[in-house]
mmCIF file of C-alpha atoms in Angstrom:
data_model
loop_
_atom_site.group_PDB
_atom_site.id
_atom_site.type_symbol
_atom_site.label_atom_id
_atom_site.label_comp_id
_atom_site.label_asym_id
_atom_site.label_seq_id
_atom_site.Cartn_x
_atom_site.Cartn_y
_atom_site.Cartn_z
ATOM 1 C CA UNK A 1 -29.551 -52.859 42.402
ATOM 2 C CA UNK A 2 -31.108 -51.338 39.022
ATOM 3 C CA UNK A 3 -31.453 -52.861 35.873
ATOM 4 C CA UNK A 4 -34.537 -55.193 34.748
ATOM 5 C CA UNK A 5 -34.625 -56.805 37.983
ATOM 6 C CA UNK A 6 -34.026 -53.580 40.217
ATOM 7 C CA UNK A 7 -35.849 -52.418 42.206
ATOM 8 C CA UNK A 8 -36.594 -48.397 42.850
ATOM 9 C CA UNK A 9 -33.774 -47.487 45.250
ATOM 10 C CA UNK A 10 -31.507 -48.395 42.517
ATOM 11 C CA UNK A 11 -32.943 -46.645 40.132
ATOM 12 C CA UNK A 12 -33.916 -43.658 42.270
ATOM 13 C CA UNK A 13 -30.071 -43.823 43.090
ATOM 14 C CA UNK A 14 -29.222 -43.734 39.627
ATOM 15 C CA UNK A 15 -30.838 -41.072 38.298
ATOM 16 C CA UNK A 16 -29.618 -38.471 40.626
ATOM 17 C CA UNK A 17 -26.041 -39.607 40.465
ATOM 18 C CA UNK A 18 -23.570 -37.055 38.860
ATOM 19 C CA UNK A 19 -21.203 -39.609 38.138
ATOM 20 C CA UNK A 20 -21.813 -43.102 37.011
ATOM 21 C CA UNK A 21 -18.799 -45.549 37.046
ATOM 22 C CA UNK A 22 -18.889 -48.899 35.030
ATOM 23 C CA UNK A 23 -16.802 -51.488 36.234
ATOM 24 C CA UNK A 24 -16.377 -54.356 33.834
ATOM 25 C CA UNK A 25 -19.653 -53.810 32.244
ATOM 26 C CA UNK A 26 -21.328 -52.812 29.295
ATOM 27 C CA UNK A 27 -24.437 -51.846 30.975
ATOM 28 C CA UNK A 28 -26.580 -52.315 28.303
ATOM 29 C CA UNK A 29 -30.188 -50.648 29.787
ATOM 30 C CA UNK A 30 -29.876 -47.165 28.609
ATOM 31 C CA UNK A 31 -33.467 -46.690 30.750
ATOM 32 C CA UNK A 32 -31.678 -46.675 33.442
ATOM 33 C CA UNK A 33 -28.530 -43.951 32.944
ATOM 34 C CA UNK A 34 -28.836 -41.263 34.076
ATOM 35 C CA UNK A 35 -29.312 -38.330 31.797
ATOM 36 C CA UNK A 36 -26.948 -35.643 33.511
ATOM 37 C CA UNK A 37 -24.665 -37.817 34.912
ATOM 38 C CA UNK A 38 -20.472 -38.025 33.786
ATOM 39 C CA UNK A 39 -19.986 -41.662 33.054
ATOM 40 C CA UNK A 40 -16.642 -43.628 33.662
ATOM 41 C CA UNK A 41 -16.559 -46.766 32.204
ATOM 42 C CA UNK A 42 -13.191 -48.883 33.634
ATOM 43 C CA UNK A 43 -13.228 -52.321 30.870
ATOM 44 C CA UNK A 44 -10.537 -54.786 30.382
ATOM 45 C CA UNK A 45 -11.633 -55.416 26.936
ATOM 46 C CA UNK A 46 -11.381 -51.754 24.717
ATOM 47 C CA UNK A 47 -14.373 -53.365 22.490
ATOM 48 C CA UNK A 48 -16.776 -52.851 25.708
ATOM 49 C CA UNK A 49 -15.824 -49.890 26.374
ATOM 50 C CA UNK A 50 -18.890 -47.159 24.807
ATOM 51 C CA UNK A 51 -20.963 -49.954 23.411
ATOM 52 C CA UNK A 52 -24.270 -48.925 24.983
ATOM 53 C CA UNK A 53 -23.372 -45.584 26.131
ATOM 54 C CA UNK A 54 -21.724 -42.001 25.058
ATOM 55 C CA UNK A 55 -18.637 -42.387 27.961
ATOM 56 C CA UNK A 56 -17.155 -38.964 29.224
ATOM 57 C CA UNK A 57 -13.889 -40.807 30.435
ATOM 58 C CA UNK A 58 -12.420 -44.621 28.998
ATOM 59 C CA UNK A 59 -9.864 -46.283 30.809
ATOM 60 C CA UNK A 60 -9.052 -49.617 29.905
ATOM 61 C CA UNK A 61 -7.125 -52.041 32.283
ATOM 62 C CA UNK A 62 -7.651 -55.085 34.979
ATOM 63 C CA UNK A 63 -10.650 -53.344 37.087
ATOM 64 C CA UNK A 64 -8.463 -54.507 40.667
ATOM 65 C CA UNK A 65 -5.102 -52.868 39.346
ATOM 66 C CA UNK A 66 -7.270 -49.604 38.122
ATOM 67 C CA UNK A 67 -8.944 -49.199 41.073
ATOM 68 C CA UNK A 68 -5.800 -49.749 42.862
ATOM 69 C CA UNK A 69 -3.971 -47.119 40.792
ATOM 70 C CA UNK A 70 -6.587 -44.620 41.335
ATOM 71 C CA UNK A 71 -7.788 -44.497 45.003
ATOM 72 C CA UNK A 72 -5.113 -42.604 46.510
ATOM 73 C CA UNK A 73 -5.775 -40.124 44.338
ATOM 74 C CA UNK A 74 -9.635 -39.778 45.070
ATOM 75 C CA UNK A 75 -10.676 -37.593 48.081
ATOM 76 C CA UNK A 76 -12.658 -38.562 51.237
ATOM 77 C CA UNK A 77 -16.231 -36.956 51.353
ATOM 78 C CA UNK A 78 -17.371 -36.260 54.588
ATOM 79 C CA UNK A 79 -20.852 -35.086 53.248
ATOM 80 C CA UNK A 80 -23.324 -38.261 53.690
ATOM 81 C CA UNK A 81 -26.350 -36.366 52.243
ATOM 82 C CA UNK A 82 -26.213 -38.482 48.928
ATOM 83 C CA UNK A 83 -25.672 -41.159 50.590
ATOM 84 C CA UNK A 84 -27.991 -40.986 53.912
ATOM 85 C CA UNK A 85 -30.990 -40.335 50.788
ATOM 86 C CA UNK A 86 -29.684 -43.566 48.953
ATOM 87 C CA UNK A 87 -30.016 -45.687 51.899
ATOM 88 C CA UNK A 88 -32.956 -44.221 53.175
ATOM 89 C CA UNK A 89 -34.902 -44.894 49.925
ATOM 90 C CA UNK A 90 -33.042 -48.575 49.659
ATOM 91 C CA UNK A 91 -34.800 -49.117 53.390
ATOM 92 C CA UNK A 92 -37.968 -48.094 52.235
ATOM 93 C CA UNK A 93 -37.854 -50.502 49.305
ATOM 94 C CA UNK A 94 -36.467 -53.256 51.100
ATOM 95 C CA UNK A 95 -39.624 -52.952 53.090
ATOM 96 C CA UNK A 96 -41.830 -53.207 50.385
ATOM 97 C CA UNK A 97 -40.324 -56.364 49.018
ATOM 98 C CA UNK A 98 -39.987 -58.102 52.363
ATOM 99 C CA UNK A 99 -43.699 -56.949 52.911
ATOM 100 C CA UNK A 100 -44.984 -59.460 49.964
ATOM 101 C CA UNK A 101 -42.559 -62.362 51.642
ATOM 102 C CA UNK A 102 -44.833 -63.593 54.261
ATOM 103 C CA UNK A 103 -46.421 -66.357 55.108
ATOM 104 C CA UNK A 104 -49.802 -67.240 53.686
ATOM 105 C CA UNK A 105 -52.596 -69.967 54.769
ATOM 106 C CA UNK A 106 -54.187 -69.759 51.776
ATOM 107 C CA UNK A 107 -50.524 -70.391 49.001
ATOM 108 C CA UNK A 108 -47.051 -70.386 49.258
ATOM 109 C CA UNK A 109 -46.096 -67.372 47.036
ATOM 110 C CA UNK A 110 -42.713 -67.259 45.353
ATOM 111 C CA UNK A 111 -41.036 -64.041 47.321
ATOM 112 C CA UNK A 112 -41.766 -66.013 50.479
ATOM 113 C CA UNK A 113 -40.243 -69.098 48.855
ATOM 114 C CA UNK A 114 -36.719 -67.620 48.131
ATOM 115 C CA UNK A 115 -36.482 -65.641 51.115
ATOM 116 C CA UNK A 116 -37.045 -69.150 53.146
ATOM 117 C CA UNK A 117 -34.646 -70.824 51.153
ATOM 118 C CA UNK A 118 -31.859 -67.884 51.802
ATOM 119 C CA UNK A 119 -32.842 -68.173 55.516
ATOM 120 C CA UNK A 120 -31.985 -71.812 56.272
ATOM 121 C CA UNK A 121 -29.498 -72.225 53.406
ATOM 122 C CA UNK A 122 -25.421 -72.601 54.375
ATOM 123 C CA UNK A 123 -23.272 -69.552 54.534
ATOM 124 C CA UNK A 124 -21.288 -70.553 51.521
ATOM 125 C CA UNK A 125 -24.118 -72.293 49.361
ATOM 126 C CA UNK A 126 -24.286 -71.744 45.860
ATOM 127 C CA UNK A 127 -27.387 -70.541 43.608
ATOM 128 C CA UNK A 128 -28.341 -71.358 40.630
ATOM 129 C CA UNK A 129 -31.494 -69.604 38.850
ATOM 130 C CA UNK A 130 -33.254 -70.387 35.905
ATOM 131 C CA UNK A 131 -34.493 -67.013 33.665
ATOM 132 C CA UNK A 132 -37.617 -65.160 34.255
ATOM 133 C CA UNK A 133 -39.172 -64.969 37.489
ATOM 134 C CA UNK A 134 -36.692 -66.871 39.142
ATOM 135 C CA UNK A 135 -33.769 -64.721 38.225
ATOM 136 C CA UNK A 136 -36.325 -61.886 39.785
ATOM 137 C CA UNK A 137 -36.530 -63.554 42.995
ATOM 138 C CA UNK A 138 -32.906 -64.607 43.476
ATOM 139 C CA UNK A 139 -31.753 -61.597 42.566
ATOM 140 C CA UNK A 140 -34.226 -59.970 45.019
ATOM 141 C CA UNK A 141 -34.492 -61.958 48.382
ATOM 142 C CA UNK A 142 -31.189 -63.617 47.981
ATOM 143 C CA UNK A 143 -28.801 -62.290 50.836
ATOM 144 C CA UNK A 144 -25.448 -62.670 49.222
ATOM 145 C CA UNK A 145 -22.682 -62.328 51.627
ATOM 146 C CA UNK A 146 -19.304 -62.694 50.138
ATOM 147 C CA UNK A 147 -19.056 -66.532 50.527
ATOM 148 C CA UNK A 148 -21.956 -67.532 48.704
ATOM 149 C CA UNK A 149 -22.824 -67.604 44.831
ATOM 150 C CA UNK A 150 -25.232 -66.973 42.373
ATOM 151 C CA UNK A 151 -25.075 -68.738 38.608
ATOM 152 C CA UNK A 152 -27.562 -68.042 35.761
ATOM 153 C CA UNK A 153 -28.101 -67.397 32.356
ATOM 154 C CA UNK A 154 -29.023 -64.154 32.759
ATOM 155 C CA UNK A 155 -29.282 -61.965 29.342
ATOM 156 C CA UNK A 156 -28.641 -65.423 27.638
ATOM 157 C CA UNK A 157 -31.661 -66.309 28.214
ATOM 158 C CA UNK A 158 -31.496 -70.301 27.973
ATOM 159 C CA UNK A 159 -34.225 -72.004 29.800
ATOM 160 C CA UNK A 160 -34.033 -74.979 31.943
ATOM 161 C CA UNK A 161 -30.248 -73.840 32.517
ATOM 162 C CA UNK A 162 -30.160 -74.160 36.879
ATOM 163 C CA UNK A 163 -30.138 -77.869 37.077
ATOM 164 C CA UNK A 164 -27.192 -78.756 35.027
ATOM 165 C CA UNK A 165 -25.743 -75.130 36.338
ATOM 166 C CA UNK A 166 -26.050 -77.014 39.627
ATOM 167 C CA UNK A 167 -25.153 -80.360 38.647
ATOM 168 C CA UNK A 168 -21.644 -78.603 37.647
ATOM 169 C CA UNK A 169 -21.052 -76.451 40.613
ATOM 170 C CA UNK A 170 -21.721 -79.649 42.866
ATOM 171 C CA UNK A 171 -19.406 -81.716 40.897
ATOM 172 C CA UNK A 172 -16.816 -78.517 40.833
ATOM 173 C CA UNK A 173 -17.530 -78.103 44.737
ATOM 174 C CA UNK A 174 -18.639 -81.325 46.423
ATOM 175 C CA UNK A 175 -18.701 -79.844 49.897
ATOM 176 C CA UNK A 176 -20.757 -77.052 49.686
ATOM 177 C CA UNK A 177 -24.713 -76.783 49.525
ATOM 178 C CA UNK A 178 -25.826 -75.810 46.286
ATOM 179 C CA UNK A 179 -29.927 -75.072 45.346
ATOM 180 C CA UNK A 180 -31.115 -74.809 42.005
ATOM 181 C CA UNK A 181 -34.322 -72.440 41.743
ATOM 182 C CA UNK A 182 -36.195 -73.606 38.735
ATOM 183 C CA UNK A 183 -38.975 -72.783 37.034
ATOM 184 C CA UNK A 184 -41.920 -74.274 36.194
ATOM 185 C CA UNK A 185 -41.102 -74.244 32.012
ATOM 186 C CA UNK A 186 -37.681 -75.166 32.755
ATOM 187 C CA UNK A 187 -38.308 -77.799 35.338
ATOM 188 C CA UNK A 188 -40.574 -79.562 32.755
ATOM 189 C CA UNK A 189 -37.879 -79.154 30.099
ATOM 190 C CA UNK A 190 -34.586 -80.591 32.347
ATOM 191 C CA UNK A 191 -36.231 -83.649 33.595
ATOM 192 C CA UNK A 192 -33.538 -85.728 31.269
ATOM 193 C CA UNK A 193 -30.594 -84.424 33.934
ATOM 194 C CA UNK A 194 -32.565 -86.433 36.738
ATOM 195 C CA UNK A 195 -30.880 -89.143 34.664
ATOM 196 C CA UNK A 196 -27.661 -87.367 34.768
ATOM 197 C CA UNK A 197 -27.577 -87.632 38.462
ATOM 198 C CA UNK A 198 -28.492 -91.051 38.619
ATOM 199 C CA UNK A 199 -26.109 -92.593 36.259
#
């Protein structure tokens, strides 16, 4: 993962690419492209496609029937090196971060906090995340496996937006676990949906 709430592998991964491909997104951290690298951008929408970034090659279409359209025309590489040196520095990173998730006597710190609450939550639970830090640690010690999901505002940037996020997804998928992650400014500001719930 790269972007504001990378971490290094990402980047590291980045920046030694020689071909960056954007899939339905306008990217819009030119930090972190890197500077010899071809980029591809692949956009449904033609007025995303260049908007934070020079692009060598535009093709605009549904990403799924692109990508679909394409792959039998890309080759197999049987040389790992790129990759082995992607993974190897994503390890080493991993590390890090799960190093500063354990268990204190003397506070519960945040990293520690999310990583619990991905441990024991359900398979299929949904996520929501207020902005700032708790964006950071969703986005960092959430394991996402294909089943479960993760709502925010993001780049919006609207506080107190994970309770009635979560209120929505719940009422949208009454079967399923859902955990808001809030924030201490946004907890104080969506104290009002606590009503919500009860009426």
């Amino acid at each position: 993962m790269t972007g504001l709430i990378g971490f290094s592998s990402g980047f590291h991964t980045m920046m030694n690419a020689d071909t960056l491909i954007l899939l339905g997104t306008q990217f819009p951290y030119r930090a972190f492209y890197p500077s010899d690298a071809k980029i591809i951008q692949i956009d449904i929408n033609p007025g995303s496609i260049g908007a934070h970034s020079k692009v060598d090659m535009a093709l605009v279409g549904d990403i799924k029937a692109t990508l679909r359209a394409l792959l039998p025309l890309v080759e197999e590489k049987n040389n790992r090196k790129f990759l082995d040196k992607a993974l190897e520095h994503y390890r080493d990173a991993r590390k890090g971060l799960d190093d500063l998730a354990k268990l204190s006597d003397k506070a519960i710190h945040p990293q520690y906090l999310a990583q619990q609450i991905s441990h024991f939550a359900a398979d299929d639970a949904i996520f929501t995340c207020d902005v700032g830090t708790p964006t950071v640690w969703a986005a960092r010690y959430l394991k996402m496996n294909g089943k479960r999901r993760l709502l925010g505002s993001f780049n919006h940037g609207s506080m107190a937006n994970a309770m009635p996020q979560a209120l929505g997804a719940q009422a949208t998928a009454p079967g399923r676990q859902v955990i808001a992650m809030c924030g201490d400014g946004g907890f104080s500001m969506l104290m009002g949906d606590f009503l919500s719930v009860y009426r």
